[in-house]
Amino acid sequence: MKQTQRWQGLEIIRGDKLLKDLSSWGIGGPCNYFVQVSDQTQLLSALRFSREQSLRVITIGKGSNCLFDDQGFDGCVILNRIDFLETVEPGRFRVGSGFPFNRLGFLCSNNGFTGLEFAGGIPGTVGGATYMNAGANGQETADVIESVEIVTMDGIFHTLRGNELNFGYRFSPFQIMENLAAITAVTFKLEHSESARRRQLEYLERRRTSQPVGAQSAGSVFRNPSDMSVSAAELIEKAGLKGYKIGGAMVSGIHANFFINTGGSTSKDMLDLINLVKEKVYQKFGVLLMEEILYVPPQANRN
């Protein structure tokens, strides 16, 4: 039976929300507490509740880059639906972190602004794309970020200038920010371009033919090696692992850096497949692949 409680205007679900329903991989057990927030006030309340209950917290958007454990999560999962879109001036947009990133890409390109054409094919949120510095086709999220608004675990808001942040390939400083609770909004500065829409359509067609669109995946599992001209997908394919399967988890036969839940994959299946691919690629090429996806353990690591 579903257990809910009201707390400062929030509806908090106890032990009933399955993380597989919040993940593009369709994997994950129940979390102890679940709450959905649609603005910064609700987010602050959720953080305050978690702090008073001494709960671990994870804030997620589309769950398109997460591998949740089948045992679930012994804390509070905050589902971010802060999805406003403000036009500050032509080409400058302030966007809630829960806004769909692909929708933002479509809107900007359709209105003749360049810089986020690639976003049309990325099924995450603005916050997730910023956190991972998502990119494709020679474009990266960080290239057009003017500022990022965040909130810390103790409920303090900060606005950080994009040119002061040390972004890298699939990396943002938020990944190592210990007190970060969530990215709340991002301001983008784009340039006008008559060819933005055409480029986006080209990118989407390329994606449709080269990636397992529609399958249960989390996008690219591994980062491309930074010091090599070969991609992670090429290394995996050359290691003979395309189509390799463990339980319900399989290396895509279309794009070797996409791992598919073919139906009923457990978190152990997917972790075992990730580790096997890393081992085989290292044995054959001496290259240690680094994960791009985030594994969320059920419990805090204890020393």
PDB file of N, CA, C and O in Angstrom, residues 28-77:
ATOM      1  N   GLY A  28      16.331  -0.557 -11.419  1.00  0.00           N
ATOM      2  CA  GLY A  28      16.420   0.071 -10.098  1.00  0.00           C
ATOM      3  C   GLY A  28      15.276  -0.304  -9.187  1.00  0.00           C
ATOM      4  O   GLY A  28      14.120  -0.405  -9.604  1.00  0.00           O
ATOM      5  N   GLY A  29      15.587  -0.523  -7.917  1.00  0.00           N
ATOM      6  CA  GLY A  29      14.595  -0.880  -6.914  1.00  0.00           C
ATOM      7  C   GLY A  29      13.971   0.338  -6.254  1.00  0.00           C
ATOM      8  O   GLY A  29      14.109   1.461  -6.731  1.00  0.00           O
ATOM      9  N   PRO A  30      13.290   0.144  -5.131  1.00  0.00           N
ATOM     10  CA  PRO A  30      12.567   1.246  -4.476  1.00  0.00           C
ATOM     11  C   PRO A  30      13.502   2.158  -3.685  1.00  0.00           C
ATOM     12  O   PRO A  30      14.540   1.739  -3.185  1.00  0.00           O
ATOM     13  N   CYS A  31      13.105   3.423  -3.596  1.00  0.00           N
ATOM     14  CA  CYS A  31      13.840   4.348  -2.718  1.00  0.00           C
ATOM     15  C   CYS A  31      13.024   4.560  -1.444  1.00  0.00           C
ATOM     16  O   CYS A  31      11.797   4.451  -1.443  1.00  0.00           O
ATOM     17  N   ASN A  32      13.722   4.854  -0.350  1.00  0.00           N
ATOM     18  CA  ASN A  32      13.035   5.018   0.931  1.00  0.00           C
ATOM     19  C   ASN A  32      12.087   6.206   0.923  1.00  0.00           C
ATOM     20  O   ASN A  32      10.995   6.147   1.486  1.00  0.00           O
ATOM     21  N   TYR A  33      12.540   7.303   0.290  1.00  0.00           N
ATOM     22  CA  TYR A  33      11.722   8.512   0.219  1.00  0.00           C
ATOM     23  C   TYR A  33      11.806   9.062  -1.204  1.00  0.00           C
ATOM     24  O   TYR A  33      12.864   9.041  -1.824  1.00  0.00           O
ATOM     25  N   PHE A  34      10.676   9.575  -1.680  1.00  0.00           N
ATOM     26  CA  PHE A  34      10.635  10.174  -3.015  1.00  0.00           C
ATOM     27  C   PHE A  34       9.774  11.428  -2.980  1.00  0.00           C
ATOM     28  O   PHE A  34       8.689  11.449  -2.390  1.00  0.00           O
ATOM     29  N   VAL A  35      10.275  12.494  -3.621  1.00  0.00           N
ATOM     30  CA  VAL A  35       9.502  13.721  -3.711  1.00  0.00           C
ATOM     31  C   VAL A  35       9.786  14.398  -5.049  1.00  0.00           C
ATOM     32  O   VAL A  35      10.920  14.394  -5.525  1.00  0.00           O
ATOM     33  N   GLN A  36       8.746  14.939  -5.656  1.00  0.00           N
ATOM     34  CA  GLN A  36       8.889  15.687  -6.905  1.00  0.00           C
ATOM     35  C   GLN A  36       8.753  17.176  -6.606  1.00  0.00           C
ATOM     36  O   GLN A  36       7.851  17.585  -5.881  1.00  0.00           O
ATOM     37  N   VAL A  37       9.669  17.979  -7.176  1.00  0.00           N
ATOM     38  CA  VAL A  37       9.634  19.426  -6.932  1.00  0.00           C
ATOM     39  C   VAL A  37       9.518  20.160  -8.263  1.00  0.00           C
ATOM     40  O   VAL A  37      10.072  19.736  -9.270  1.00  0.00           O
ATOM     41  N   SER A  38       8.781  21.267  -8.245  1.00  0.00           N
ATOM     42  CA  SER A  38       8.566  22.021  -9.476  1.00  0.00           C
ATOM     43  C   SER A  38       9.086  23.450  -9.401  1.00  0.00           C
ATOM     44  O   SER A  38       9.010  24.192 -10.379  1.00  0.00           O
ATOM     45  N   ASP A  39       9.620  23.855  -8.253  1.00  0.00           N
ATOM     46  CA  ASP A  39      10.232  25.179  -8.145  1.00  0.00           C
ATOM     47  C   ASP A  39      11.287  25.152  -7.041  1.00  0.00           C
ATOM     48  O   ASP A  39      11.437  24.160  -6.321  1.00  0.00           O
ATOM     49  N   GLN A  40      12.014  26.265  -6.911  1.00  0.00           N
ATOM     50  CA  GLN A  40      13.126  26.308  -5.965  1.00  0.00           C
ATOM     51  C   GLN A  40      12.653  26.265  -4.518  1.00  0.00           C
ATOM     52  O   GLN A  40      13.354  25.734  -3.649  1.00  0.00           O
ATOM     53  N   THR A  41      11.477  26.792  -4.228  1.00  0.00           N
ATOM     54  CA  THR A  41      10.945  26.756  -2.869  1.00  0.00           C
ATOM     55  C   THR A  41      10.690  25.315  -2.442  1.00  0.00           C
ATOM     56  O   THR A  41      11.036  24.914  -1.323  1.00  0.00           O
ATOM     57  N   GLN A  42      10.085  24.531  -3.331  1.00  0.00           N
ATOM     58  CA  GLN A  42       9.847  23.121  -3.019  1.00  0.00           C
ATOM     59  C   GLN A  42      11.157  22.354  -2.876  1.00  0.00           C
ATOM     60  O   GLN A  42      11.281  21.477  -2.011  1.00  0.00           O
ATOM     61  N   LEU A  43      12.136  22.695  -3.707  1.00  0.00           N
ATOM     62  CA  LEU A  43      13.439  22.044  -3.599  1.00  0.00           C
ATOM     63  C   LEU A  43      14.070  22.324  -2.236  1.00  0.00           C
ATOM     64  O   LEU A  43      14.602  21.410  -1.590  1.00  0.00           O
ATOM     65  N   LEU A  44      14.007  23.565  -1.783  1.00  0.00           N
ATOM     66  CA  LEU A  44      14.536  23.904  -0.459  1.00  0.00           C
ATOM     67  C   LEU A  44      13.832  23.121   0.640  1.00  0.00           C
ATOM     68  O   LEU A  44      14.462  22.638   1.582  1.00  0.00           O
ATOM     69  N   SER A  45      12.510  22.989   0.517  1.00  0.00           N
ATOM     70  CA  SER A  45      11.758  22.229   1.518  1.00  0.00           C
ATOM     71  C   SER A  45      12.179  20.765   1.527  1.00  0.00           C
ATOM     72  O   SER A  45      12.333  20.156   2.592  1.00  0.00           O
ATOM     73  N   ALA A  46      12.387  20.191   0.332  1.00  0.00           N
ATOM     74  CA  ALA A  46      12.815  18.796   0.246  1.00  0.00           C
ATOM     75  C   ALA A  46      14.197  18.595   0.863  1.00  0.00           C
ATOM     76  O   ALA A  46      14.455  17.603   1.549  1.00  0.00           O
ATOM     77  N   LEU A  47      15.085  19.556   0.639  1.00  0.00           N
ATOM     78  CA  LEU A  47      16.423  19.478   1.236  1.00  0.00           C
ATOM     79  C   LEU A  47      16.351  19.612   2.759  1.00  0.00           C
ATOM     80  O   LEU A  47      17.055  18.904   3.482  1.00  0.00           O
ATOM     81  N   ARG A  48      15.482  20.495   3.214  1.00  0.00           N
ATOM     82  CA  ARG A  48      15.325  20.693   4.663  1.00  0.00           C
ATOM     83  C   ARG A  48      14.774  19.425   5.316  1.00  0.00           C
ATOM     84  O   ARG A  48      15.246  19.000   6.381  1.00  0.00           O
ATOM     85  N   PHE A  49      13.789  18.824   4.674  1.00  0.00           N
ATOM     86  CA  PHE A  49      13.220  17.571   5.182  1.00  0.00           C
ATOM     87  C   PHE A  49      14.301  16.497   5.274  1.00  0.00           C
ATOM     88  O   PHE A  49      14.429  15.801   6.294  1.00  0.00           O
ATOM     89  N   SER A  50      15.075  16.349   4.218  1.00  0.00           N
ATOM     90  CA  SER A  50      16.125  15.328   4.188  1.00  0.00           C
ATOM     91  C   SER A  50      17.179  15.585   5.256  1.00  0.00           C
ATOM     92  O   SER A  50      17.683  14.648   5.888  1.00  0.00           O
ATOM     93  N   ARG A  51      17.504  16.870   5.455  1.00  0.00           N
ATOM     94  CA  ARG A  51      18.501  17.213   6.473  1.00  0.00           C
ATOM     95  C   ARG A  51      17.986  16.878   7.876  1.00  0.00           C
ATOM     96  O   ARG A  51      18.721  16.327   8.696  1.00  0.00           O
ATOM     97  N   GLU A  52      16.716  17.184   8.130  1.00  0.00           N
ATOM     98  CA  GLU A  52      16.145  16.906   9.459  1.00  0.00           C
ATOM     99  C   GLU A  52      16.043  15.409   9.723  1.00  0.00           C
ATOM    100  O   GLU A  52      16.134  14.971  10.872  1.00  0.00           O
ATOM    101  N   GLN A  53      15.848  14.621   8.647  1.00  0.00           N
ATOM    102  CA  GLN A  53      15.749  13.170   8.792  1.00  0.00           C
ATOM    103  C   GLN A  53      17.102  12.473   8.632  1.00  0.00           C
ATOM    104  O   GLN A  53      17.174  11.241   8.676  1.00  0.00           O
ATOM    105  N   SER A  54      18.165  13.247   8.412  1.00  0.00           N
ATOM    106  CA  SER A  54      19.524  12.712   8.207  1.00  0.00           C
ATOM    107  C   SER A  54      19.562  11.714   7.049  1.00  0.00           C
ATOM    108  O   SER A  54      20.143  10.631   7.142  1.00  0.00           O
ATOM    109  N   LEU A  55      18.944  12.100   5.930  1.00  0.00           N
ATOM    110  CA  LEU A  55      18.855  11.225   4.769  1.00  0.00           C
ATOM    111  C   LEU A  55      19.909  11.574   3.724  1.00  0.00           C
ATOM    112  O   LEU A  55      20.236  12.743   3.533  1.00  0.00           O
ATOM    113  N   ARG A  56      20.429  10.559   3.040  1.00  0.00           N
ATOM    114  CA  ARG A  56      21.186  10.796   1.814  1.00  0.00           C
ATOM    115  C   ARG A  56      20.225  11.375   0.788  1.00  0.00           C
ATOM    116  O   ARG A  56      19.031  11.062   0.773  1.00  0.00           O
ATOM    117  N   VAL A  57      20.759  12.194  -0.105  1.00  0.00           N
ATOM    118  CA  VAL A  57      19.921  12.842  -1.114  1.00  0.00           C
ATOM    119  C   VAL A  57      20.558  12.672  -2.490  1.00  0.00           C
ATOM    120  O   VAL A  57      21.775  12.800  -2.641  1.00  0.00           O
ATOM    121  N   ILE A  58      19.724  12.392  -3.478  1.00  0.00           N
ATOM    122  CA  ILE A  58      20.155  12.486  -4.864  1.00  0.00           C
ATOM    123  C   ILE A  58      19.052  13.199  -5.635  1.00  0.00           C
ATOM    124  O   ILE A  58      17.866  12.897  -5.463  1.00  0.00           O
ATOM    125  N   THR A  59      19.448  14.194  -6.435  1.00  0.00           N
ATOM    126  CA  THR A  59      18.509  14.925  -7.273  1.00  0.00           C
ATOM    127  C   THR A  59      18.682  14.456  -8.707  1.00  0.00           C
ATOM    128  O   THR A  59      19.799  14.444  -9.223  1.00  0.00           O
ATOM    129  N   ILE A  60      17.581  14.057  -9.339  1.00  0.00           N
ATOM    130  CA  ILE A  60      17.667  13.550 -10.706  1.00  0.00           C
ATOM    131  C   ILE A  60      16.671  14.285 -11.605  1.00  0.00           C
ATOM    132  O   ILE A  60      15.714  14.900 -11.131  1.00  0.00           O
ATOM    133  N   GLY A  61      16.924  14.213 -12.918  1.00  0.00           N
ATOM    134  CA  GLY A  61      16.014  14.795 -13.899  1.00  0.00           C
ATOM    135  C   GLY A  61      15.332  13.691 -14.683  1.00  0.00           C
ATOM    136  O   GLY A  61      14.371  13.090 -14.233  1.00  0.00           O
ATOM    137  N   LYS A  62      15.888  13.367 -15.854  1.00  0.00           N
ATOM    138  CA  LYS A  62      15.326  12.301 -16.684  1.00  0.00           C
ATOM    139  C   LYS A  62      15.883  10.921 -16.331  1.00  0.00           C
ATOM    140  O   LYS A  62      15.420   9.908 -16.856  1.00  0.00           O
ATOM    141  N   GLY A  63      16.923  10.888 -15.481  1.00  0.00           N
ATOM    142  CA  GLY A  63      17.518   9.596 -15.146  1.00  0.00           C
ATOM    143  C   GLY A  63      18.144   8.917 -16.351  1.00  0.00           C
ATOM    144  O   GLY A  63      18.235   7.689 -16.408  1.00  0.00           O
ATOM    145  N   SER A  64      18.605   9.739 -17.315  1.00  0.00           N
ATOM    146  CA  SER A  64      19.127   9.177 -18.567  1.00  0.00           C
ATOM    147  C   SER A  64      20.617   8.877 -18.507  1.00  0.00           C
ATOM    148  O   SER A  64      21.192   8.440 -19.503  1.00  0.00           O
ATOM    149  N   ASN A  65      21.230   9.096 -17.373  1.00  0.00           N
ATOM    150  CA  ASN A  65      22.665   8.835 -17.240  1.00  0.00           C
ATOM    151  C   ASN A  65      22.978   8.059 -15.970  1.00  0.00           C
ATOM    152  O   ASN A  65      24.109   8.012 -15.532  1.00  0.00           O
ATOM    153  N   CYS A  66      21.915   7.465 -15.354  1.00  0.00           N
ATOM    154  CA  CYS A  66      22.068   6.824 -14.052  1.00  0.00           C
ATOM    155  C   CYS A  66      21.810   5.323 -14.131  1.00  0.00           C
ATOM    156  O   CYS A  66      20.902   4.876 -14.831  1.00  0.00           O
ATOM    157  N   LEU A  67      22.616   4.580 -13.393  1.00  0.00           N
ATOM    158  CA  LEU A  67      22.345   3.164 -13.163  1.00  0.00           C
ATOM    159  C   LEU A  67      22.019   2.998 -11.682  1.00  0.00           C
ATOM    160  O   LEU A  67      22.897   3.109 -10.831  1.00  0.00           O
ATOM    161  N   PHE A  68      20.746   2.764 -11.392  1.00  0.00           N
ATOM    162  CA  PHE A  68      20.311   2.548 -10.015  1.00  0.00           C
ATOM    163  C   PHE A  68      20.437   1.067  -9.673  1.00  0.00           C
ATOM    164  O   PHE A  68      20.290   0.197 -10.532  1.00  0.00           O
ATOM    165  N   ASP A  69      20.663   0.792  -8.411  1.00  0.00           N
ATOM    166  CA  ASP A  69      20.809  -0.581  -7.955  1.00  0.00           C
ATOM    167  C   ASP A  69      19.433  -1.217  -7.737  1.00  0.00           C
ATOM    168  O   ASP A  69      18.469  -0.545  -7.385  1.00  0.00           O
ATOM    169  N   ASP A  70      19.376  -2.538  -7.929  1.00  0.00           N
ATOM    170  CA  ASP A  70      18.110  -3.255  -7.703  1.00  0.00           C
ATOM    171  C   ASP A  70      17.675  -3.211  -6.245  1.00  0.00           C
ATOM    172  O   ASP A  70      16.490  -3.402  -5.948  1.00  0.00           O
ATOM    173  N   GLN A  71      18.622  -2.969  -5.337  1.00  0.00           N
ATOM    174  CA  GLN A  71      18.259  -2.844  -3.925  1.00  0.00           C
ATOM    175  C   GLN A  71      17.624  -1.493  -3.619  1.00  0.00           C
ATOM    176  O   GLN A  71      17.119  -1.287  -2.518  1.00  0.00           O
ATOM    177  N   GLY A  72      17.660  -0.578  -4.594  1.00  0.00           N
ATOM    178  CA  GLY A  72      17.053   0.729  -4.383  1.00  0.00           C
ATOM    179  C   GLY A  72      18.027   1.747  -3.840  1.00  0.00           C
ATOM    180  O   GLY A  72      19.230   1.692  -4.115  1.00  0.00           O
ATOM    181  N   PHE A  73      17.518   2.670  -3.053  1.00  0.00           N
ATOM    182  CA  PHE A  73      18.330   3.778  -2.527  1.00  0.00           C
ATOM    183  C   PHE A  73      17.831   4.114  -1.133  1.00  0.00           C
ATOM    184  O   PHE A  73      16.647   4.428  -0.949  1.00  0.00           O
ATOM    185  N   ASP A  74      18.730   4.039  -0.145  1.00  0.00           N
ATOM    186  CA  ASP A  74      18.302   4.252   1.243  1.00  0.00           C
ATOM    187  C   ASP A  74      18.397   5.729   1.626  1.00  0.00           C
ATOM    188  O   ASP A  74      19.064   6.117   2.577  1.00  0.00           O
ATOM    189  N   GLY A  75      17.693   6.549   0.888  1.00  0.00           N
ATOM    190  CA  GLY A  75      17.686   7.979   1.165  1.00  0.00           C
ATOM    191  C   GLY A  75      16.496   8.604   0.465  1.00  0.00           C
ATOM    192  O   GLY A  75      15.483   7.949   0.218  1.00  0.00           O
ATOM    193  N   CYS A  76      16.633   9.879   0.123  1.00  0.00           N
ATOM    194  CA  CYS A  76      15.563  10.619  -0.531  1.00  0.00           C
ATOM    195  C   CYS A  76      15.951  10.938  -1.974  1.00  0.00           C
ATOM    196  O   CYS A  76      16.996  11.538  -2.212  1.00  0.00           O
ATOM    197  N   VAL A  77      15.125  10.524  -2.915  1.00  0.00           N
ATOM    198  CA  VAL A  77      15.305  10.871  -4.323  1.00  0.00           C
ATOM    199  C   VAL A  77      14.401  12.056  -4.628  1.00  0.00           C
ATOM    200  O   VAL A  77      13.180  11.989  -4.433  1.00  0.00           O
TER     201      VAL A  77
END
